[in-house]
mmCIF file of N, CA and C in Angstrom:
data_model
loop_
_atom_site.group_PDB
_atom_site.id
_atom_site.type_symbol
_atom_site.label_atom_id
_atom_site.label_comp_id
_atom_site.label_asym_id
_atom_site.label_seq_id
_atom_site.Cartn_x
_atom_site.Cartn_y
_atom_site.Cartn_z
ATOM 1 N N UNK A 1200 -8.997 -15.854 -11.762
ATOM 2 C CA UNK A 1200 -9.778 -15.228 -10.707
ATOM 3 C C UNK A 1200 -10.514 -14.034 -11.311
ATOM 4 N N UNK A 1201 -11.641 -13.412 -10.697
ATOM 5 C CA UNK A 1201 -12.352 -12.528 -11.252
ATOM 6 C C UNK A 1201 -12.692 -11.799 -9.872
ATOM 7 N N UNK A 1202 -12.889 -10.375 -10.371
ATOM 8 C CA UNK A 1202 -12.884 -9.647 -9.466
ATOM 9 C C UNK A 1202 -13.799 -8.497 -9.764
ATOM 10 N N UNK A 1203 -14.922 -7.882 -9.171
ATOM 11 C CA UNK A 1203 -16.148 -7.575 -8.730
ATOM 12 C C UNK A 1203 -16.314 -6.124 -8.296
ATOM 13 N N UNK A 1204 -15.650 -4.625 -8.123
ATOM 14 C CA UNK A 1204 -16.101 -3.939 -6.996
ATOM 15 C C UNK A 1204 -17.793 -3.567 -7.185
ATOM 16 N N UNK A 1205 -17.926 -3.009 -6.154
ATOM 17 C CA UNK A 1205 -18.808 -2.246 -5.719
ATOM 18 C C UNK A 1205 -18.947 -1.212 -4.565
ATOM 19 N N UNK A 1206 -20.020 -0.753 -4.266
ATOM 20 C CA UNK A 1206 -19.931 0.158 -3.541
ATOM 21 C C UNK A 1206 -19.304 2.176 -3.561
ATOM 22 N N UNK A 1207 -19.446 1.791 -4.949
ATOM 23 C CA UNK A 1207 -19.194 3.828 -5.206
ATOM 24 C C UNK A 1207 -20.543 4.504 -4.971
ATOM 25 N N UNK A 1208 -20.045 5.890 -5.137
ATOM 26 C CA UNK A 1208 -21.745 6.796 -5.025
ATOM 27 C C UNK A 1208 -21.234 7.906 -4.761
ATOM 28 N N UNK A 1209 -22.313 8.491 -4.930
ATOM 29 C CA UNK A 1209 -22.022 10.351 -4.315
ATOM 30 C C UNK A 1209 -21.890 10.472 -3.101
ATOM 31 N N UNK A 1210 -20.750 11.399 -2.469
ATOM 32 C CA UNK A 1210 -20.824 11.915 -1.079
ATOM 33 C C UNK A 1210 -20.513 12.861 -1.288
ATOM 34 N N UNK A 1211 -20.621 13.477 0.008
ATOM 35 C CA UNK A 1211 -20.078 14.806 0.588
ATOM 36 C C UNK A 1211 -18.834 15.103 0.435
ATOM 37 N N UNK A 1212 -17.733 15.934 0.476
ATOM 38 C CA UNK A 1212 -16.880 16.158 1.106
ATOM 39 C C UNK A 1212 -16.707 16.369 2.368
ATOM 40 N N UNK A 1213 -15.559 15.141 3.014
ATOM 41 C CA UNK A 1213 -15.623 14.665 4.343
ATOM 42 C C UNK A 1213 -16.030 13.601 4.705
ATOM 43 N N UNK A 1214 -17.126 13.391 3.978
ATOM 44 C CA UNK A 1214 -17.908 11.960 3.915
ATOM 45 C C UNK A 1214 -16.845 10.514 3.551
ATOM 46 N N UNK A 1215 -17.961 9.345 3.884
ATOM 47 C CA UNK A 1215 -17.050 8.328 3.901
ATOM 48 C C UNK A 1215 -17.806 7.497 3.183
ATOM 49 N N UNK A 1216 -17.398 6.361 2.533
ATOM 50 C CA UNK A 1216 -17.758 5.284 1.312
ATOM 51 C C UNK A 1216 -17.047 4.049 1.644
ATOM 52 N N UNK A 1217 -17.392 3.126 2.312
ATOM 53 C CA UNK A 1217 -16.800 1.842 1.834
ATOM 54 C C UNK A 1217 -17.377 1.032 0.711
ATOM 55 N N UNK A 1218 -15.782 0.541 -0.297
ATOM 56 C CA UNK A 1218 -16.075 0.062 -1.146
ATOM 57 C C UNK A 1218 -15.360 -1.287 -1.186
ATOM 58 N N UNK A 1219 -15.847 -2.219 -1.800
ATOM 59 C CA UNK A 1219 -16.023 -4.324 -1.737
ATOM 60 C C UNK A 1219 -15.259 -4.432 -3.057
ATOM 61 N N UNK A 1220 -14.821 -5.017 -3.022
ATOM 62 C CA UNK A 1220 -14.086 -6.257 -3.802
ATOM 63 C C UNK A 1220 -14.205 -7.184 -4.132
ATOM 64 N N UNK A 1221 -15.059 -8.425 -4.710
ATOM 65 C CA UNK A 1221 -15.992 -9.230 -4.747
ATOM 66 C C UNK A 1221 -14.346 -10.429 -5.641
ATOM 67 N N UNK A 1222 -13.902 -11.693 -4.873
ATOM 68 C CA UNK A 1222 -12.970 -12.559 -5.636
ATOM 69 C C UNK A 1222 -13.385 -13.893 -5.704
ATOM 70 N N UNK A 1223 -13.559 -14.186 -7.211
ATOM 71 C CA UNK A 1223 -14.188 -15.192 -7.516
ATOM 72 C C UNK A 1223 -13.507 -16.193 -8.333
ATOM 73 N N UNK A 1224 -13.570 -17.524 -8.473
ATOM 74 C CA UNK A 1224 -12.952 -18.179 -8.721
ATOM 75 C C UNK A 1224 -11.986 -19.164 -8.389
ATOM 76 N N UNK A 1225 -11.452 -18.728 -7.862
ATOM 77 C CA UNK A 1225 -10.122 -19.095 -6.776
ATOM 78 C C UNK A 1225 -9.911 -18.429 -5.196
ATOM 79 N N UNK A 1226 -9.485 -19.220 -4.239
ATOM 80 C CA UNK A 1226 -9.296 -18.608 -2.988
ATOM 81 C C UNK A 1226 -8.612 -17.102 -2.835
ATOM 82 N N UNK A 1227 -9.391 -16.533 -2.342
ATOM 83 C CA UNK A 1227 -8.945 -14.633 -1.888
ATOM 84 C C UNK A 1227 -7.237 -15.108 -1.256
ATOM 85 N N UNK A 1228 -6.827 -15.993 -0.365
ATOM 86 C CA UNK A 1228 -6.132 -16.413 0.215
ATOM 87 C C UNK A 1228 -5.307 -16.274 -0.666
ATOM 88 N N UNK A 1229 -4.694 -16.624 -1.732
ATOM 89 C CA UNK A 1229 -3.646 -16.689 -2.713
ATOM 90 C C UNK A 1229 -3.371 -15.374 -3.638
ATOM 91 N N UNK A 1230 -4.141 -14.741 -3.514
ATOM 92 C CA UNK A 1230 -3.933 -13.121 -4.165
ATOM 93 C C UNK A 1230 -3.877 -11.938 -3.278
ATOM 94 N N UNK A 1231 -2.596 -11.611 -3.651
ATOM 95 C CA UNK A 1231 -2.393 -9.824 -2.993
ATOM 96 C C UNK A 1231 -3.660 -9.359 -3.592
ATOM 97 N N UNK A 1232 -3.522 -7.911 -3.161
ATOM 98 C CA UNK A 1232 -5.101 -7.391 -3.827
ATOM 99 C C UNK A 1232 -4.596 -5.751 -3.461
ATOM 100 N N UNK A 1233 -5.270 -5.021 -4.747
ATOM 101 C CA UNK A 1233 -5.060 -3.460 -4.397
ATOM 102 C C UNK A 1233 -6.209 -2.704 -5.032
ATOM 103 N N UNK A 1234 -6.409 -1.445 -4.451
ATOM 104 C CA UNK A 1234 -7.670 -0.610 -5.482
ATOM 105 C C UNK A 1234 -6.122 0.516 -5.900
ATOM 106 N N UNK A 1235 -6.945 0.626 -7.136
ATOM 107 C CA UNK A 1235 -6.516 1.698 -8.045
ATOM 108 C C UNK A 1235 -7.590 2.828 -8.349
ATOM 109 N N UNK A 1236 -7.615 3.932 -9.174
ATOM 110 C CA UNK A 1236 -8.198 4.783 -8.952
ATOM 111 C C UNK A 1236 -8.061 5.494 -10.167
ATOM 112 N N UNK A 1237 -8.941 6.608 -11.369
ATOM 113 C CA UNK A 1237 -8.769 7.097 -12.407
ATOM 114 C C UNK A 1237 -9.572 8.241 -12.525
ATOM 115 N N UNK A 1238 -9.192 9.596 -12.576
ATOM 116 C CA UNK A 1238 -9.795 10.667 -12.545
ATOM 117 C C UNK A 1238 -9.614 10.899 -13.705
ATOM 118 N N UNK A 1239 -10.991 11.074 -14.632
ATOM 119 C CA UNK A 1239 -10.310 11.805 -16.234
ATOM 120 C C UNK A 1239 -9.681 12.991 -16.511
ATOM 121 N N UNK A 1240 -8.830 12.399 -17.584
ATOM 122 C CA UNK A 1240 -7.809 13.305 -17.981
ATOM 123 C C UNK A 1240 -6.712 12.799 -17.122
ATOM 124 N N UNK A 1241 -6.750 12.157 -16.105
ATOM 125 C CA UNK A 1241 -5.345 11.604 -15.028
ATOM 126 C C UNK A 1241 -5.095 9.990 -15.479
ATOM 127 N N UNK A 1242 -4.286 9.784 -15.582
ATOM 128 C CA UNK A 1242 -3.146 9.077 -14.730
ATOM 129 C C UNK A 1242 -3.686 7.886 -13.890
ATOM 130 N N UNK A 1243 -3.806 6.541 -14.432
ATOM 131 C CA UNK A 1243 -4.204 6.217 -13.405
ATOM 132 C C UNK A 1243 -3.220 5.580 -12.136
ATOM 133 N N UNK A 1244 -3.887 5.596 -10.733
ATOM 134 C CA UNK A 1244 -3.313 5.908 -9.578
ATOM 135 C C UNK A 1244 -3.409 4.786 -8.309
ATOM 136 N N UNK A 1245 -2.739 3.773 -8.291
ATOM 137 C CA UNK A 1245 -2.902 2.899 -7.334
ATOM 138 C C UNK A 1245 -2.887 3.425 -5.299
ATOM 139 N N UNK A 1246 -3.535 3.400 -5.194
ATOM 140 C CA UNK A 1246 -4.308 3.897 -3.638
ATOM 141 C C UNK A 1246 -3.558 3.059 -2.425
ATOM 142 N N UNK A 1247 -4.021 1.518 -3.369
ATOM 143 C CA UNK A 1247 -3.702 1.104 -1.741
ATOM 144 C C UNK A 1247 -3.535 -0.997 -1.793
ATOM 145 N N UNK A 1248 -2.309 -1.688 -1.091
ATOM 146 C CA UNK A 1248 -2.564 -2.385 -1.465
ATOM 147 C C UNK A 1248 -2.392 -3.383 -0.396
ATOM 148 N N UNK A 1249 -2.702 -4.659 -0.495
ATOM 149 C CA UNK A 1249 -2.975 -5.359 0.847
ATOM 150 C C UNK A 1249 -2.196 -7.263 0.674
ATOM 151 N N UNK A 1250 -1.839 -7.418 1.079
ATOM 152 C CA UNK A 1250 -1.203 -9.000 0.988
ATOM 153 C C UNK A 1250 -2.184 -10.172 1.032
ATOM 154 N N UNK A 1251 -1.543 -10.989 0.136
ATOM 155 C CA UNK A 1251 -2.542 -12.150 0.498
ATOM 156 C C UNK A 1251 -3.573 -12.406 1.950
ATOM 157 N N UNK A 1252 -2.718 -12.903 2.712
ATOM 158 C CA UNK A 1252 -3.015 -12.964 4.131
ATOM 159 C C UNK A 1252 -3.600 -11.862 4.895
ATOM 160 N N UNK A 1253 -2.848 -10.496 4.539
ATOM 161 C CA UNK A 1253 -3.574 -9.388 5.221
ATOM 162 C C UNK A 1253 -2.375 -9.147 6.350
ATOM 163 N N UNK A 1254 -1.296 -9.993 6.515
ATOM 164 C CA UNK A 1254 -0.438 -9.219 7.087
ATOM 165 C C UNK A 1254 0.053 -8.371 6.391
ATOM 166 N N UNK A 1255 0.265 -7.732 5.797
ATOM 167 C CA UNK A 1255 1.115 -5.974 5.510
ATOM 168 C C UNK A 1255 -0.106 -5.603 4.357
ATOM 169 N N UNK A 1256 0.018 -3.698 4.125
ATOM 170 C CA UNK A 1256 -0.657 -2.655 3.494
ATOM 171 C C UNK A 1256 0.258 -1.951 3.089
ATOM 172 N N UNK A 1257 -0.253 -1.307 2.517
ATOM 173 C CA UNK A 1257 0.904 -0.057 1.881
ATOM 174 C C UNK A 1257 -0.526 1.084 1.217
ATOM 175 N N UNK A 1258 0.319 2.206 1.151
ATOM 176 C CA UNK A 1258 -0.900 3.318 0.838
ATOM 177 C C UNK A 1258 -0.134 4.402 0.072
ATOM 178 N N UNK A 1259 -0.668 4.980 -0.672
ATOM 179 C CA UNK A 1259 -0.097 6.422 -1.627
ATOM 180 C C UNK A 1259 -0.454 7.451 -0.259
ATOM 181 N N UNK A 1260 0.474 8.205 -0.883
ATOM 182 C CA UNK A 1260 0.942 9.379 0.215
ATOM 183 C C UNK A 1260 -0.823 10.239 0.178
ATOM 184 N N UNK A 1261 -1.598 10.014 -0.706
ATOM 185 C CA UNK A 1261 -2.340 11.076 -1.178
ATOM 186 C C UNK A 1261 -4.173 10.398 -0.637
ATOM 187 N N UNK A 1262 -3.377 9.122 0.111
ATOM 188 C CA UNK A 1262 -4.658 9.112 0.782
ATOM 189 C C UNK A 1262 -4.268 8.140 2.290
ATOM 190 N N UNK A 1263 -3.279 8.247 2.379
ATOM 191 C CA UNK A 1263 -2.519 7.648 3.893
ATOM 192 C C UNK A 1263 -3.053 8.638 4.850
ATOM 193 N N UNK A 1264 -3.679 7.932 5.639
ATOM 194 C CA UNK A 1264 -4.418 8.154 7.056
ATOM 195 C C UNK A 1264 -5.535 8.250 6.761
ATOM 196 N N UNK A 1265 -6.100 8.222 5.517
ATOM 197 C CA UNK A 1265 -7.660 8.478 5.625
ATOM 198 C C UNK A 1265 -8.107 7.448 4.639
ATOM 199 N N UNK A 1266 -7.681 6.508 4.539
ATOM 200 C CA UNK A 1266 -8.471 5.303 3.435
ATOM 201 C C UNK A 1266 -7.751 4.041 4.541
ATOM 202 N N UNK A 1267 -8.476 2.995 4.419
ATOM 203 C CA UNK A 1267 -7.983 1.651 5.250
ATOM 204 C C UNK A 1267 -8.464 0.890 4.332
ATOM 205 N N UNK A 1268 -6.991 0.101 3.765
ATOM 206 C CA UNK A 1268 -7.346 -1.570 3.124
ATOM 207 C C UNK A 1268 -7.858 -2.411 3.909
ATOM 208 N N UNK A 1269 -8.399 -3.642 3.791
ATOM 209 C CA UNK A 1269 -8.658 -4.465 4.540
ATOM 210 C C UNK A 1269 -9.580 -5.999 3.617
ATOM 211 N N UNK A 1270 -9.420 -6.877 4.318
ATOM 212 C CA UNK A 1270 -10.082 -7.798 3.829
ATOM 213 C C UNK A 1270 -10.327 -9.313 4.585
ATOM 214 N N UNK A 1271 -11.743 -10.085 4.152
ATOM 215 C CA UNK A 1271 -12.006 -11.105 4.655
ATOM 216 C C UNK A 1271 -11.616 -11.952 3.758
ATOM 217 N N UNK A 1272 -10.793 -13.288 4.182
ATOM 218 C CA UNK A 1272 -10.117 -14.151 2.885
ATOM 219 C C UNK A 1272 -11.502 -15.259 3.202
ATOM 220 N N UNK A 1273 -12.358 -15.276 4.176
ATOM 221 C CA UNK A 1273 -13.832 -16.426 4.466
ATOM 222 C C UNK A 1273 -14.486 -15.831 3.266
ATOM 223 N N UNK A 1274 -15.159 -14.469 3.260
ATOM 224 C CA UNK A 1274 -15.797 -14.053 2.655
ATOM 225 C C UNK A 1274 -15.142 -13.801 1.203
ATOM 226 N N UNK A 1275 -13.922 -13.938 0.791
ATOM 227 C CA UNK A 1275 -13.099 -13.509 -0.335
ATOM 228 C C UNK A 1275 -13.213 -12.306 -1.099
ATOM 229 N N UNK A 1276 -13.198 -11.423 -0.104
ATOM 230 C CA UNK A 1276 -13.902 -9.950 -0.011
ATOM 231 C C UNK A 1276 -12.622 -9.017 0.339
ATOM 232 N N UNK A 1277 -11.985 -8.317 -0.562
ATOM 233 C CA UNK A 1277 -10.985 -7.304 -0.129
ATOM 234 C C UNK A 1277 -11.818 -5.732 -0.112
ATOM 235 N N UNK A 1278 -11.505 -4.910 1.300
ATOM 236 C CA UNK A 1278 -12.323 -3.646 1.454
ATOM 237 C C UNK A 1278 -11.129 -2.447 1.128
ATOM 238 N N UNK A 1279 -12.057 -1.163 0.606
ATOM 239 C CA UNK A 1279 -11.458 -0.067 1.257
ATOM 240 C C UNK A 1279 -12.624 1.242 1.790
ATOM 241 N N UNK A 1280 -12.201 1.522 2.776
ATOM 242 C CA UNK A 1280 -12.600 2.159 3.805
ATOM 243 C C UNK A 1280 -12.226 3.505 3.511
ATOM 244 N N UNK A 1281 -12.953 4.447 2.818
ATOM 245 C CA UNK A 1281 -12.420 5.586 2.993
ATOM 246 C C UNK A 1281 -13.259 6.692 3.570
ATOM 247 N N UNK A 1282 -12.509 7.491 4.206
ATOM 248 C CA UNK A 1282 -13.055 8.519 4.973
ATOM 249 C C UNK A 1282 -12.733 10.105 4.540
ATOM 250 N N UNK A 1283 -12.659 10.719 5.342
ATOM 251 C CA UNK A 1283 -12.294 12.086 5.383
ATOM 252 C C UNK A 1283 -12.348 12.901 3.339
ATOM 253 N N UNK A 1284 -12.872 12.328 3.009
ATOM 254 C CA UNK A 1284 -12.956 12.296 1.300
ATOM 255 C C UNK A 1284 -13.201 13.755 1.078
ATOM 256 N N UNK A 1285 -12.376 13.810 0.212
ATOM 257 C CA UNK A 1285 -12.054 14.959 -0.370
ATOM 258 C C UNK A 1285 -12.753 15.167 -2.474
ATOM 259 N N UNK A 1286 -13.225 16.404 -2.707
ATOM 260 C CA UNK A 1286 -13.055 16.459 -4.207
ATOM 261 C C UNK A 1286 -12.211 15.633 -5.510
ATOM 262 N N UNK A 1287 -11.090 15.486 -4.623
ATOM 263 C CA UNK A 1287 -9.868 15.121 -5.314
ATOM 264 C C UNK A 1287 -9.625 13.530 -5.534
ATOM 265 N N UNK A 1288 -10.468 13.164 -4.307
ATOM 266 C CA UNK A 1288 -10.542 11.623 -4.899
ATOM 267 C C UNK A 1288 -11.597 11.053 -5.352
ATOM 268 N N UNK A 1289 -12.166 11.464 -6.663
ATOM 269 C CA UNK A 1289 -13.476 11.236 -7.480
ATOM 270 C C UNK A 1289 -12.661 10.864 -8.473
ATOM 271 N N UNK A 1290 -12.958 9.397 -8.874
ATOM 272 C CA UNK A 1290 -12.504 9.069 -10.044
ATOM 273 C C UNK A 1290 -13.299 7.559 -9.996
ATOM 274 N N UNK A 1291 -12.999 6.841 -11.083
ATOM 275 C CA UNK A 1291 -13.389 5.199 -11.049
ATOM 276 C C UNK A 1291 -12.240 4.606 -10.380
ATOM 277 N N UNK A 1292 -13.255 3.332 -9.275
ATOM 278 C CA UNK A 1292 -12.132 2.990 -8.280
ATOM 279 C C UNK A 1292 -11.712 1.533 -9.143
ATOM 280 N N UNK A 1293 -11.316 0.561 -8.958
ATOM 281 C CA UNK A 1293 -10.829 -0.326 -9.600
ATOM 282 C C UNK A 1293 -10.308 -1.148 -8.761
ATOM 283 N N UNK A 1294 -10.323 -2.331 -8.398
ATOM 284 C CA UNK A 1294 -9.328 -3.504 -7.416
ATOM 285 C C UNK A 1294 -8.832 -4.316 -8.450
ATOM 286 N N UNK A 1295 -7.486 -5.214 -8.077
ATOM 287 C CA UNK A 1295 -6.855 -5.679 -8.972
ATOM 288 C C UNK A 1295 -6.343 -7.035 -8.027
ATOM 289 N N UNK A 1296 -5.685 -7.863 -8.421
ATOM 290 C CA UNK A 1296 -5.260 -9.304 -7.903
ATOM 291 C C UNK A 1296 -4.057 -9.657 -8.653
ATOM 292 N N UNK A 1297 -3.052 -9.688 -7.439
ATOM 293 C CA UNK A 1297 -2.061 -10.564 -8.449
ATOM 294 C C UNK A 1297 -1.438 -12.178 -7.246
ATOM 295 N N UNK A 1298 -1.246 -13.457 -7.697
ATOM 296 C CA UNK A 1298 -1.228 -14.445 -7.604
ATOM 297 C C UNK A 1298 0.760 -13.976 -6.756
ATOM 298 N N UNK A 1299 -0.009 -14.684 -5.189
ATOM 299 C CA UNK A 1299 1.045 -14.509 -3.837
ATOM 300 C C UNK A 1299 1.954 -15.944 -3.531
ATOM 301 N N UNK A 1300 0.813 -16.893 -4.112
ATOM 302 C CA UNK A 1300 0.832 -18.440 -4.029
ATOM 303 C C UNK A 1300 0.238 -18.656 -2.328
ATOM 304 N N UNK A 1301 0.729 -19.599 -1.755
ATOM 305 C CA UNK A 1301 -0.359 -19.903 0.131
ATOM 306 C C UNK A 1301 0.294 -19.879 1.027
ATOM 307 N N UNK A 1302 1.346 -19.052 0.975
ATOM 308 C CA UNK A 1302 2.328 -18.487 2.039
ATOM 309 C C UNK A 1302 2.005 -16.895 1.929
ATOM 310 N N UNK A 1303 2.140 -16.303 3.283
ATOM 311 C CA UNK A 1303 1.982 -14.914 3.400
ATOM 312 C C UNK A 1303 3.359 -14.097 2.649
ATOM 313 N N UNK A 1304 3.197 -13.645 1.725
ATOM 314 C CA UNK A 1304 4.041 -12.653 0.777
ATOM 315 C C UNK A 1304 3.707 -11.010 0.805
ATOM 316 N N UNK A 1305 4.417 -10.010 1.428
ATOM 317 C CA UNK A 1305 4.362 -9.029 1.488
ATOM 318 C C UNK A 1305 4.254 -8.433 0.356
ATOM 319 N N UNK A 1306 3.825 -7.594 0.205
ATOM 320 C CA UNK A 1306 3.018 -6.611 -1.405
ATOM 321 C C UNK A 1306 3.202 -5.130 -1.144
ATOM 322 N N UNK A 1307 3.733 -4.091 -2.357
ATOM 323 C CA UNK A 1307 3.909 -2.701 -2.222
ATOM 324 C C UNK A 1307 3.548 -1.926 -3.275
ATOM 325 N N UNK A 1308 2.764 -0.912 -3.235
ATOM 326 C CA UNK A 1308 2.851 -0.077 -4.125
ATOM 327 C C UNK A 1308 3.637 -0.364 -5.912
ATOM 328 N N UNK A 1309 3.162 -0.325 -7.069
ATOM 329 C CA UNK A 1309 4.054 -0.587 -7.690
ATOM 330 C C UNK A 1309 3.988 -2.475 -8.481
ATOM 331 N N UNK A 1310 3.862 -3.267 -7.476
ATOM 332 C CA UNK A 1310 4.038 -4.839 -7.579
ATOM 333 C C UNK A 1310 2.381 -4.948 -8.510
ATOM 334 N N UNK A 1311 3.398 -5.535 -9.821
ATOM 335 C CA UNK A 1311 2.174 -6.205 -10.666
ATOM 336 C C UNK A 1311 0.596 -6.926 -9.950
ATOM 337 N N UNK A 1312 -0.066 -6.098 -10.879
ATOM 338 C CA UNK A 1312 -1.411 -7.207 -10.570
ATOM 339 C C UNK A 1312 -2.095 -7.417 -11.891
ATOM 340 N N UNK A 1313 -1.971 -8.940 -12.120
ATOM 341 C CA UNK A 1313 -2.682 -9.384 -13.348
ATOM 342 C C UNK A 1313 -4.189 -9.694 -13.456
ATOM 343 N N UNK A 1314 -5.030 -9.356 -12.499
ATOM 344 C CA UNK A 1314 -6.375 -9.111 -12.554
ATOM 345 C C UNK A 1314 -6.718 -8.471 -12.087
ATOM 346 N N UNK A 1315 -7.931 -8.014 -12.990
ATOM 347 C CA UNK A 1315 -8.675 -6.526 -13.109
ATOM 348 C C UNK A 1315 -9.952 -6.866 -13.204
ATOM 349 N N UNK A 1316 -10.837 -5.914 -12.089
ATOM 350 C CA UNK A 1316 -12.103 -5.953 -12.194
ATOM 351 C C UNK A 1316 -12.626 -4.718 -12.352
ATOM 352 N N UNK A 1317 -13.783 -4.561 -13.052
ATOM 353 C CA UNK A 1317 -14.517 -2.961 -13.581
ATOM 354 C C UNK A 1317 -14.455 -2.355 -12.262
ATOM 355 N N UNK A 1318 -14.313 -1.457 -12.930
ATOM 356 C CA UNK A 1318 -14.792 -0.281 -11.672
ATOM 357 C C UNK A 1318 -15.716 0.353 -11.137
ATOM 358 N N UNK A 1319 -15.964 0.953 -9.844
ATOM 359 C CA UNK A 1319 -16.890 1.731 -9.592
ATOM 360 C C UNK A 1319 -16.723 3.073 -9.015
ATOM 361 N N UNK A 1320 -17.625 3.905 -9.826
ATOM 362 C CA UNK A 1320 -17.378 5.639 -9.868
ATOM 363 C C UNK A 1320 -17.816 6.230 -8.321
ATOM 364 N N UNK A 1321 -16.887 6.513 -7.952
ATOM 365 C CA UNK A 1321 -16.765 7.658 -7.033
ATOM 366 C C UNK A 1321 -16.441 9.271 -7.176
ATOM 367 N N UNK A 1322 -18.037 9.763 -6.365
ATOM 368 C CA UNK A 1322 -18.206 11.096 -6.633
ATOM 369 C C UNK A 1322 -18.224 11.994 -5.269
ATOM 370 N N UNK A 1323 -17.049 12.770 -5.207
ATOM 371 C CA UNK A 1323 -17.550 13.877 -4.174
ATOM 372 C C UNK A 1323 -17.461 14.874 -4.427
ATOM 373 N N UNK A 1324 -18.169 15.535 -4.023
ATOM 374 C CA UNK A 1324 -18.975 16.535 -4.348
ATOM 375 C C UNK A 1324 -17.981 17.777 -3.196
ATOM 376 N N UNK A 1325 -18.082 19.165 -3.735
ATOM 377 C CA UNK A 1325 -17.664 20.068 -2.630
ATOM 378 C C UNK A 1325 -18.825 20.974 -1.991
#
């Protein structure tokens, strides 16, 4: 499977950015899916992650309540929705895929993902 984002750019602080996930190859349906995140000089930092199916999410403490996973398995399109954006979350965003099989399998923080797609830079500004 191959995987696509888009959708970074400059905002405001406060401002909001949704960013796409583009899954190619194989059905979105069969892969959990998460964005990760890399501020230089940091650590990189998994955000947020979403189940095959889209029944269950999970989120880092450091952007819970103000970022929303989400995704269309028609469109094979995993989103994140972020809002209330702060300085602090400027880094390259990154989505990743790891293989759920075609039963709904719950996914957390942490749980391997063996595909990686480039990233896209997110900038906010204060």
């Amino acid at each position: 499977v191959q995987l696509q984002a888009s959708g970074g750019g400059l905002v405001q602080a406060g401002g909001s950015l949704r960013l796409s996930c583009s899954l190619s190859g194989e059905s979105a349906e069969y892969y959990a899916a998460a964005w990760f995140r890399q501020a230089p000089g940091k650590e990189r930092e998994e955000v947020s992650c979403i189940s095959n199916k889209g029944g269950n999410t999970d989120y880092s403490d450091s952007v819970k309540g103000r970022f929303t996973i989400s995704r269309d398995n028609a469109q094979n399109t995993v989103y994140l929705q972020m809002n209330s954006l702060k300085p602090e979350d400027t880094g390259v965003y990154y989505c990743a895929a790891g293989y759920s099989g075609g039963r709904e399998r719950a996914v957390y923080l942490g749980d391997v993902m063996d595909y990686w797609g480039k990233g896209t830079q997110v900038t906010v500004s204060s």
